[in-house]
Every structure is written in structure tokens, then in C-alpha cells.
Short mmCIF file of C-alpha atoms in Angstrom, two decimals:
data_model
loop_
_atom_site.label_atom_id
_atom_site.label_comp_id
_atom_site.label_asym_id
_atom_site.label_seq_id
_atom_site.Cartn_x
_atom_site.Cartn_y
_atom_site.Cartn_z
CA MET A 647 0.00 0.00 0.00
CA ARG A 648 2.81 2.41 0.89
CA ARG A 649 4.54 1.76 -2.44
CA MET A 650 1.29 2.35 -4.31
CA SER A 651 0.74 5.62 -2.44
CA GLN A 652 4.26 6.79 -3.28
CA GLU A 653 3.83 5.84 -6.93
CA THR A 654 0.52 7.71 -7.07
CA GLY A 655 2.18 10.77 -5.56
CA ASN A 656 4.98 10.57 -8.12
CA ARG A 657 2.46 10.46 -10.93
CA ARG A 658 0.70 13.56 -9.59
CA ARG A 659 3.73 15.77 -9.21
CA PRO A 660 4.37 16.28 -12.95
CA GLY A 661 0.72 17.38 -13.34
CA ARG A 662 1.25 20.09 -10.76
CA ARG A 663 4.34 21.31 -12.57
CA VAL A 664 2.44 21.39 -15.87
CA SER A 665 -0.37 23.41 -14.26
CA SER A 666 2.11 25.90 -12.80
CA GLN A 667 3.81 26.24 -16.16
CA ILE A 668 0.50 26.90 -17.90
CA GLN A 669 -0.24 29.63 -15.37
CA ARG A 670 3.12 31.21 -16.12
CA ASP A 671 2.45 30.89 -19.85
CA VAL A 672 -0.89 32.69 -19.52
CA MET A 673 0.75 35.47 -17.50
CA GLN A 674 3.50 35.77 -20.10
CA LEU A 675 0.87 35.96 -22.84
CA ILE A 676 -0.78 38.87 -20.99
CA LEU A 677 2.59 40.62 -20.71
CA ASP A 678 3.65 39.93 -24.29
CA ARG A 679 0.37 41.27 -25.68
CA LYS A 680 0.45 44.22 -23.24
CA LEU A 681 -3.11 43.50 -22.12
CA GLN A 682 -4.35 45.93 -19.48
CA PRO A 683 -6.78 45.20 -16.61
CA GLY A 684 -10.24 44.64 -18.02
CA ALA A 685 -8.99 43.57 -21.45
CA PRO A 686 -10.44 40.29 -22.77
CA LEU A 687 -8.22 37.23 -22.87
CA PRO A 688 -8.21 34.82 -25.81
CA THR A 689 -10.95 32.19 -25.66
CA GLU A 690 -10.32 28.79 -24.08
CA THR A 691 -10.01 27.28 -27.56
CA GLU A 692 -7.46 29.90 -28.60
CA LEU A 693 -5.47 29.36 -25.40
CA MET A 694 -5.50 25.60 -26.01
CA GLU A 695 -4.05 26.15 -29.47
CA ASP A 696 -1.55 28.83 -28.40
CA LEU A 697 -0.26 26.86 -25.42
CA GLY A 698 -0.69 23.36 -26.83
CA VAL A 699 -2.61 22.02 -23.82
CA SER A 700 -6.02 20.52 -23.09
CA ARG A 701 -9.17 22.43 -22.22
CA ASN A 702 -9.15 21.08 -18.66
CA SER A 703 -5.57 22.27 -18.21
CA VAL A 704 -6.50 25.75 -19.42
CA ARG A 705 -9.50 25.88 -17.11
CA GLU A 706 -7.47 24.71 -14.13
CA ALA A 707 -4.81 27.34 -14.80
CA LEU A 708 -7.38 30.12 -15.22
CA LYS A 709 -9.11 29.21 -11.96
CA ALA A 710 -5.78 29.36 -10.15
CA LEU A 711 -5.02 32.75 -11.70
CA GLN A 712 -8.49 34.00 -10.78
CA ALA A 713 -7.70 33.24 -7.12
CA LEU A 714 -4.70 35.55 -7.49
CA ASP A 715 -6.84 38.26 -9.15
CA ILE A 716 -4.66 38.01 -12.26
CA VAL A 717 -7.64 37.03 -14.41
CA ASP A 718 -11.34 37.68 -14.00
CA ILE A 719 -13.64 34.89 -15.17
CA ARG A 720 -17.09 36.25 -16.04
CA HIS A 721 -19.32 33.28 -16.70
CA GLY A 722 -21.26 33.69 -19.91
CA TYR A 723 -19.06 36.57 -21.04
CA GLY A 724 -15.46 35.37 -21.11
CA THR A 725 -12.21 35.81 -19.23
CA TYR A 726 -10.55 39.17 -18.73
CA VAL A 727 -7.32 40.49 -17.28
CA GLY A 728 -7.77 41.04 -13.55
CA GLN A 729 -6.66 43.93 -11.37
CA ALA A 730 -3.78 41.98 -9.78
CA SER A 731 -4.80 43.47 -6.43
CA LEU A 732 -3.32 42.55 -3.07
CA THR A 733 -6.52 40.78 -2.01
CA PRO A 734 -4.89 37.31 -2.08
CA LEU A 735 -2.08 38.66 0.13
CA VAL A 736 -4.62 40.09 2.58
CA ASP A 737 -6.58 36.84 2.73
CA GLY A 738 -3.43 34.78 3.19
CA LEU A 739 -1.99 36.99 5.93
CA THR A 740 -5.33 37.15 7.72
CA PHE A 741 -5.63 33.36 7.75
CA ARG A 742 -1.99 32.94 8.76
CA THR A 743 -2.41 35.32 11.69
CA LEU A 744 -5.74 33.95 12.87
CA ALA A 745 -4.32 30.43 12.73
CA ARG A 746 -2.05 31.35 15.65
CA PRO A 747 -3.35 30.47 19.17
CA ASP A 748 -5.67 33.07 20.70
CA GLY A 749 -3.27 33.92 23.49
CA ASP A 750 -0.19 34.18 21.28
CA PRO A 751 1.20 37.72 21.79
CA GLY A 752 3.01 37.44 18.47
CA ALA A 753 -0.19 36.93 16.48
CA LEU A 754 -0.15 40.52 15.25
CA ALA A 755 3.42 41.48 16.11
CA GLU A 756 4.81 40.30 12.77
CA ILE A 757 2.27 42.31 10.79
CA LEU A 758 2.83 45.42 12.89
CA GLN A 759 6.62 45.14 12.72
CA VAL A 760 6.61 44.94 8.92
CA ARG A 761 4.27 47.92 8.67
CA GLU A 762 6.37 49.86 11.19
CA VAL A 763 9.59 49.31 9.24
CA LEU A 764 7.82 50.31 6.04
CA GLU A 765 6.37 53.52 7.50
CA GLU A 766 9.50 54.60 9.35
CA GLY A 767 11.37 54.44 6.06
CA LEU A 768 8.60 56.12 4.09
CA ILE A 769 8.19 59.02 6.49
CA ARG A 770 11.77 60.11 5.83
CA ARG A 771 11.00 60.32 2.12
CA ALA A 772 7.63 61.96 2.71
CA ALA A 773 9.19 64.66 4.91
CA ALA A 774 11.06 66.00 1.89
CA THR A 775 7.93 66.24 -0.27
CA LEU A 776 5.15 67.37 2.09
CA SER A 777 3.98 70.92 1.46
CA ASP A 778 2.39 73.27 3.99
CA ALA A 779 -0.97 72.46 2.41
CA ASP A 780 -0.30 68.72 2.88
CA LEU A 781 0.55 69.31 6.54
CA ASP A 782 -2.61 71.38 6.97
CA ARG A 783 -4.66 68.47 5.64
CA LEU A 784 -2.93 66.08 8.03
CA GLU A 785 -3.57 68.40 10.95
CA ALA A 786 -7.22 68.69 9.95
CA VAL A 787 -7.54 64.89 10.13
CA VAL A 788 -5.99 64.91 13.60
CA ASP A 789 -8.49 67.59 14.65
CA ARG A 790 -11.31 65.37 13.41
CA MET A 791 -9.82 62.46 15.38
CA GLU A 792 -9.83 64.61 18.50
CA ALA A 793 -13.44 65.68 17.95
CA ALA A 794 -14.52 62.07 17.39
CA GLY A 795 -12.68 60.94 20.52
CA LYS A 796 -14.33 63.61 22.65
CA ALA A 797 -17.70 62.52 21.29
CA GLY A 798 -16.95 58.93 22.27
CA GLU A 799 -16.84 57.79 18.64
CA PRO A 800 -14.20 55.40 17.27
CA PHE A 801 -12.13 56.78 14.42
CA PRO A 802 -10.19 53.95 12.71
CA GLU A 803 -10.99 55.29 9.24
CA LEU A 804 -9.58 58.70 10.17
CA ASP A 805 -6.42 56.96 11.34
CA ARG A 806 -6.19 55.21 7.99
CA GLU A 807 -6.85 58.46 6.13
CA PHE A 808 -4.00 60.13 8.03
CA HIS A 809 -1.47 57.52 6.95
CA GLU A 810 -2.68 57.56 3.34
CA LEU A 811 -2.43 61.37 3.18
CA LEU A 812 0.99 61.26 4.78
CA TYR A 813 2.50 59.32 1.88
CA ALA A 814 0.31 60.53 -0.98
CA PRO A 815 2.88 63.17 -2.09
CA LEU A 816 5.34 60.36 -2.86
CA GLY A 817 3.24 59.47 -5.89
CA ASN A 818 3.91 55.75 -5.40
CA ALA A 819 0.75 53.80 -6.22
CA LEU A 820 2.02 50.66 -4.47
CA VAL A 821 2.44 52.40 -1.09
CA PRO A 822 -1.28 52.92 -0.30
CA GLN A 823 -2.03 49.41 -1.54
CA LEU A 824 0.56 47.85 0.77
CA LEU A 825 -0.44 49.99 3.73
CA GLY A 826 -4.08 49.22 3.04
CA ALA A 827 -3.31 45.50 2.93
CA PHE A 828 -1.59 45.53 6.33
CA TRP A 829 -4.34 47.77 7.71
CA THR A 830 -7.07 45.41 6.55
CA VAL A 831 -5.31 42.38 8.02
CA PHE A 832 -4.91 44.15 11.36
CA ARG A 833 -8.57 45.19 11.44
CA ARG A 834 -9.82 41.73 10.46
CA VAL A 835 -7.68 39.97 13.05
CA SER A 836 -8.26 42.45 15.86
CA GLY A 837 -11.98 42.40 15.11
CA ALA A 838 -12.07 38.60 15.19
CA ARG A 839 -10.12 38.55 18.46
CA GLY A 840 -11.94 41.48 20.04
CA TRP A 841 -8.78 43.58 20.36
CA THR A 842 -8.43 47.35 20.17
CA ASP A 843 -5.33 49.34 19.28
CA ASP A 844 -4.21 52.32 21.39
CA PRO A 845 -5.19 52.50 25.07
CA SER A 846 -7.12 55.76 24.68
CA PRO A 847 -8.34 58.13 21.96
CA GLU A 848 -6.37 60.95 23.60
CA LEU A 849 -3.12 59.06 23.27
CA THR A 850 -3.84 58.15 19.66
CA VAL A 851 -4.51 61.79 18.83
CA ARG A 852 -1.37 62.96 20.63
CA ARG A 853 0.84 60.49 18.79
CA HIS A 854 -0.48 61.59 15.40
CA ARG A 855 -0.20 65.26 16.33
CA ASP A 856 3.42 64.66 17.37
CA ILE A 857 4.12 63.34 13.87
CA VAL A 858 2.67 66.47 12.24
CA THR A 859 4.50 68.79 14.66
CA ALA A 860 7.82 67.12 13.90
CA LEU A 861 7.22 67.32 10.16
CA ARG A 862 6.34 71.01 10.37
CA ALA A 863 9.64 71.57 12.18
CA HIS A 864 11.46 69.59 9.45
CA ASP A 865 12.70 67.26 12.19
CA VAL A 866 12.75 63.91 10.43
CA GLU A 867 14.29 62.06 13.36
CA ALA A 868 11.53 63.28 15.68
CA ALA A 869 8.92 62.27 13.11
CA GLN A 870 10.39 58.79 12.95
CA ARG A 871 10.42 58.55 16.75
CA ALA A 872 6.79 59.67 16.90
CA MET A 873 5.85 57.04 14.32
CA ALA A 874 7.75 54.38 16.30
CA ASP A 875 5.91 55.43 19.49
CA HIS A 876 2.62 55.09 17.64
CA PHE A 877 3.39 51.50 16.68
CA ARG A 878 4.81 50.61 20.10
CA GLY A 879 1.47 51.62 21.60
CA ILE A 880 -0.45 49.41 19.18
CA GLU A 881 1.88 46.46 19.81
CA ALA A 882 1.66 46.85 23.58
CA ARG A 883 -2.12 47.03 23.50
CA ALA A 884 -2.46 43.97 21.28
CA ALA A 885 -0.07 42.03 23.55
CA GLN A 886 -2.05 43.10 26.63
CA GLU A 887 -5.36 42.04 25.23
CA SER A 888 -4.03 38.75 23.86
CA ARG A 889 -3.21 37.93 27.49
CA GLY A 890 -6.66 39.06 28.62
CA VAL A 891 -5.41 42.25 30.26
CA GLY A 892 -7.76 45.12 29.48
#
């Protein structure tokens, strides 16, 4: 029985390699033809002829690419180039983090540490590009945070808006997507576990205001320290609550 199982496994492995290769071939076809998101892909029959594979192989490859948002299968209409969003990354990281034990203090630490390193590096670049008008917009968001906190209202979306505005002048389209991915993972996991972030709205507001104050003073080091303090507070709170300490 063991030999038969091993032989069966050996027979399956080449099929997996073929499927992976077909996926790469489809992606290369999209690149070679310079197809943009939303553009129609060749039909299944055309892909079979172009790639020299069976219909089932094409369908299997397309389904795998759909899971990665590289293609968009619209039943009854055809297959189109997808948006290649970071949704698969978000789903994978969320599952990976939630799969950790409930009381594991490191469940969110890895996500937060990666985001912290990313933002501490980005803020140095942003400091050189932020205008007075940009800083005014950031300060206005902090004022809205403060007003929401005094009214007893949560303001996670304002927090997210602050970080998006902070790096918008960089003109890097990948930055908000990456930050949004880490943000979404954090919110999904903390929501599932019943965790919050900073200990108090007042402290959250103060940490964000410290960032703006440092940037207005053109003190990049202080801005980086303020950003680090912001993340240390989130990490400490998540660790507290994972241990059941409110």
C-alpha cells in the first residue's frame, strides 16, 4: 500500500508542474500582448491552441489565476485580465495570523513590525515632499480624530486616512495598496479577536499630532520617533489584550 501511495504521488507531481507552467504561460501571454486590466483574454479554444494544452488544463490554470486576481472569469461573457490586487495577500496573511493560538502575543506582532519598518522608512522620504498644504490636511484629520474621541466615537478610518495622506505626495501607487493590505489584516484579526489598538483616543490623537509637529519643524528624526511610538502603543495594546489584560 505504501509503495502504491508513493507511486501515485509521483504520478501527480508532474501534473502540478504542468499546471504551474500553464499559469506562467498565460501570465506571459498577458505581458507579451500588453493586455491591461479589463482587457479580454483569448478564448479557451485559442489558449488551447496557443499553449498546446487541453481544455481542462487551461481551465485549471485560469481558476488558479483567478484566485490571485490576475484574471477575471465572467461566466457567460469570457475571461478578462484582472486587477492583480493585493486581495490574495490580505486573505493569506489574515488566515496565517488567525491560525495562531488566541493567546499568542506574536499573532499581530509580525504584521505590525513589517508595517512599522515600512512607514518609518517612508516618512523620511515623505518629509522631503510634504507641502504646507499637505501638513494642513494632516492636521485637519488629527483635529477630526480629536473631535470624534471627545464625542466617544471610534475613528479607525480617520487613522487610515491620516497615513494615506501622509505618503500621498510620494506618488507611489504601491504604497497605499501595501499599507491598506496591512491595515485590513490588522482590522480583520483584531476584530475577530476582540482587540483594540491604542489605550485611549487621547493618546492616539497625541501620537499623530506629534508626527505632524515634527514634520512642520522639518525634524525627520523626531517624526520617525513619533511614528515608532505610535506602533509601540499598538503592539503593547495587542499584547495586553491577547493575554486578557484590558
